[in-house]
C-alpha positions as MATLAB code, in Angstrom:
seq = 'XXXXXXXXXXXXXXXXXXXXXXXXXXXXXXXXXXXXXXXXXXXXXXXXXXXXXXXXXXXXXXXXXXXXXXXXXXXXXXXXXXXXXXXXXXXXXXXXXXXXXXXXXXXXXXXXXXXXXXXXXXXXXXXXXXXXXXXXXXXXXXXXXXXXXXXXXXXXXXXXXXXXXXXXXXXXXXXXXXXXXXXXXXXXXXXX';
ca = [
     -26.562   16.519  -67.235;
     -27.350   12.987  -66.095;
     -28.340   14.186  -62.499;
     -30.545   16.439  -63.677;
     -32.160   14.003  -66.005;
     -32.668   11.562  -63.613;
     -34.078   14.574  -60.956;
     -36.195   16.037  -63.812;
     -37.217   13.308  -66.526;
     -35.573    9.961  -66.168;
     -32.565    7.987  -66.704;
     -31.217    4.501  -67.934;
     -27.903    2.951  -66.239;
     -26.567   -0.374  -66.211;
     -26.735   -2.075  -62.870;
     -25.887   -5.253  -63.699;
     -22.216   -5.678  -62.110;
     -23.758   -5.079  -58.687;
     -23.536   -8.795  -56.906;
     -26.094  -11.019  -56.796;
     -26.093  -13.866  -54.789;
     -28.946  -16.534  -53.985;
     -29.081  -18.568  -50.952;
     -31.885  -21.663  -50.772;
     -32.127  -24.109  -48.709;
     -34.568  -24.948  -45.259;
     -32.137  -22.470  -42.707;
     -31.605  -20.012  -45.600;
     -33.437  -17.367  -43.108;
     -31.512  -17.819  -39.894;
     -28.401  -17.767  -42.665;
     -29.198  -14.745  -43.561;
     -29.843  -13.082  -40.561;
     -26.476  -14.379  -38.963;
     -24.939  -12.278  -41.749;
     -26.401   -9.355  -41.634;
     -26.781   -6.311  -38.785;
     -30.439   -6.433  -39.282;
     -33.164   -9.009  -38.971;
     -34.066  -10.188  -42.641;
     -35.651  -13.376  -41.894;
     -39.330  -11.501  -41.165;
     -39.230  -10.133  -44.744;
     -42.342  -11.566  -46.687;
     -42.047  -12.847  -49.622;
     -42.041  -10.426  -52.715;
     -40.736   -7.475  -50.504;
     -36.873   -6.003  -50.365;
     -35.163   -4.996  -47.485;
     -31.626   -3.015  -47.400;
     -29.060   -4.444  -45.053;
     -25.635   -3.296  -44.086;
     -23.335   -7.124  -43.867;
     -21.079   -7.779  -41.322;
     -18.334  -10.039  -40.716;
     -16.901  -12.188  -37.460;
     -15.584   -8.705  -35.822;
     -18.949   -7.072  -36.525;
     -17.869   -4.949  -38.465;
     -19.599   -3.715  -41.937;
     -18.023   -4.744  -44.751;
     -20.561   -4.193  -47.825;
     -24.172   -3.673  -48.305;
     -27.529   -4.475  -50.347;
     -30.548   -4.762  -50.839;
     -32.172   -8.562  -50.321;
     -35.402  -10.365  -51.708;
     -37.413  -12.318  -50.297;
     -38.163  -15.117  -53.318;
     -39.580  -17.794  -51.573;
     -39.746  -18.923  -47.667;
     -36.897  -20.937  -48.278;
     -34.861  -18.581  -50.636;
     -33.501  -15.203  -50.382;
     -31.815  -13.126  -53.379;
     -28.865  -10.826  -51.923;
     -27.503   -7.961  -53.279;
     -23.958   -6.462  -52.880;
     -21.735   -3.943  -54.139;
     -20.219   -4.825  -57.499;
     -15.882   -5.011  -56.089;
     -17.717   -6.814  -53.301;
     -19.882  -10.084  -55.102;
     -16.890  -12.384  -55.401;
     -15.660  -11.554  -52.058;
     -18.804  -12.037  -50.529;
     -19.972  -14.556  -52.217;
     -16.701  -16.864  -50.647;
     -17.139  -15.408  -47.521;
     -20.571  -16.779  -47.162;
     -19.258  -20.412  -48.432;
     -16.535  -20.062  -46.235;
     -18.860  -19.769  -43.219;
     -20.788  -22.447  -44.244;
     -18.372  -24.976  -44.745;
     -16.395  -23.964  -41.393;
     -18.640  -22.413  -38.756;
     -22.105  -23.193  -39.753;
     -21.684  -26.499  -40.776;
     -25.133  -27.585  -39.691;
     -26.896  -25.106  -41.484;
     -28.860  -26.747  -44.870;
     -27.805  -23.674  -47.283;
     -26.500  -23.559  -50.618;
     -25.099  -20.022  -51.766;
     -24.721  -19.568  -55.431;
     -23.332  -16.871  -57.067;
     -25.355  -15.352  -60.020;
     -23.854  -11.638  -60.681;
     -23.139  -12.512  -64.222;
     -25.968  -14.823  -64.974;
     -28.161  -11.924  -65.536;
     -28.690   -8.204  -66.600;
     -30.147   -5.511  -64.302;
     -31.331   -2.301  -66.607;
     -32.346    0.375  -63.612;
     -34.873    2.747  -64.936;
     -35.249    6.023  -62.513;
     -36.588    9.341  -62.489;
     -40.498   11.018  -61.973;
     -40.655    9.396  -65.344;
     -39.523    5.977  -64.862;
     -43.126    4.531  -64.604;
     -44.842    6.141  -67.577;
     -41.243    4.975  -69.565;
     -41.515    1.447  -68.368;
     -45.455    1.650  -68.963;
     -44.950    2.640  -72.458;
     -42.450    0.291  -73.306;
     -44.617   -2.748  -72.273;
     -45.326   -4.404  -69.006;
     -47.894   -7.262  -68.094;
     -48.682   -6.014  -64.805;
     -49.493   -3.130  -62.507;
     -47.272   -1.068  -61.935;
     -49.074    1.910  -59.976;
     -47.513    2.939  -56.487;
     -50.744    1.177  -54.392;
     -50.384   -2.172  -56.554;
     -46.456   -1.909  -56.762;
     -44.653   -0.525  -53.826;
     -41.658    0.607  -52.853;
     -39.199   -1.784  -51.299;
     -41.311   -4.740  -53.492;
     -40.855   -7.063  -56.311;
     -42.742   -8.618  -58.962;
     -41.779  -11.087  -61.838;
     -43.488  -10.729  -65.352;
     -42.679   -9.691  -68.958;
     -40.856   -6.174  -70.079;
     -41.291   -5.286  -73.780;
     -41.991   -9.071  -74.211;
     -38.794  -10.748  -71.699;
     -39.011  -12.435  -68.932;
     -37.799  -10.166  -66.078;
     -37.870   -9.710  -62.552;
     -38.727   -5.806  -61.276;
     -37.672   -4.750  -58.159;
     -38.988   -1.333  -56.703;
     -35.923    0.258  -54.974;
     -34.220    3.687  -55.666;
     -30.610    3.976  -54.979;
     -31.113    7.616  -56.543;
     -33.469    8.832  -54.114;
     -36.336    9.117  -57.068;
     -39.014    6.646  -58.230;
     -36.880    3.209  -59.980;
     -37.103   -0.091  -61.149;
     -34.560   -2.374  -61.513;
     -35.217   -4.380  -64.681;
     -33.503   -7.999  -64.202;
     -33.430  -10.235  -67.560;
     -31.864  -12.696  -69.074;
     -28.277  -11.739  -70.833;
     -29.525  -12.445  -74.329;
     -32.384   -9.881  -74.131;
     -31.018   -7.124  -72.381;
     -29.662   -4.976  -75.433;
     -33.463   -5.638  -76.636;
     -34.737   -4.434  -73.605;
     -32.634   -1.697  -73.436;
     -33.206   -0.138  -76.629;
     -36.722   -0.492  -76.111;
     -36.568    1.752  -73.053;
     -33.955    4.089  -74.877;
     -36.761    4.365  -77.706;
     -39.758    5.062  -75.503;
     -37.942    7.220  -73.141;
     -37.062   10.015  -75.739;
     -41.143   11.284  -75.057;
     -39.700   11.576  -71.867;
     -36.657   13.307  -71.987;
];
């Protein structure tokens, strides 16, 4: 029933235990790009690229998506059993083999709450519940980001689809994601 919802109409799940950490600092790029398999330093700010992460043996051990916030700042993604794990890995690198690079890693999986909307429906749902900027395919593309307000919160939407159908993953704050949620829940019923 919820496959075919989310093939047919759309769909609501809570993606918020996935791992989310953020690394700043001026060799945040050339961190990231020693960590994963592909080359994420060329991604342009606003824009999401999926990476497979490896570790000393070069071998993969998890995978995400990562944003590009700022040239000095990147916002990676992992699988939800691996966020701690990473997330020590990384430090552990950086305070014994990289010890020259200037990054700090911070873990934020639980800072945050990430309400994935998905389905040929998602954008007239997310439309109709409130959002202060385009959101058409041409002025918000796949494998993009943009930060704004949701039914009134501050969020940050990333365009990526895990599902294989058109999705947006709805970061906010904690405190207003049972807000934002039922707001979605309560527009989404016009949309099966």
């Amino acid at each position: 029933r919820e496959a075919l919802a989310v093939r047919t109409r759309v769909g609501l799940f809570d993606g918020s235990p996935l791992g989310k950490i953020d690394i700043i600092g001026p060799d945040a790029a050339a961190f990231v790009d020693r960590v994963y398999a592909n080359t994420m330093s060329t991604l342009r700010i606003g824009r999401l690229r999926y990476g497979l992460m490896l570790n000393e043996l070069g071998v993969v051990i998890d995978d995400g998506v990562a944003a590009r916030l700022a040239e000095d700042r990147f916002l990676i993604g992992t699988t939800s059993a691996g966020a701690a794990r990473i997330a020590a890995m990384l430090e552990e690198w950086l305070q014994c083999e990289w010890t020259t690079l200037r990054v700090l890693v911070a873990p934020l999986t639980t800072t945050g709450a990430v309400l994935t909307l998905t389905g040929p429906h998602a954008r007239n749902v997310l439309e109709s519940a409130g959002v202060d900027f385009p959101i058409a395919a041409a002025e918000f593309p796949h494998m993009s980001f943009r930060e704004g307000r949701v039914t009134g919160a501050a969020a940050r939407i990333c365009r990526v689809s895990f599902t294989g159908e058109i999705s947006f993953e709805i970061n906010v704050a904690n405190s207003q994601a049972a807000a934002v949620w039922q707001r979605l829940m309560e527009v989404g019923k016009a949309h099966g």
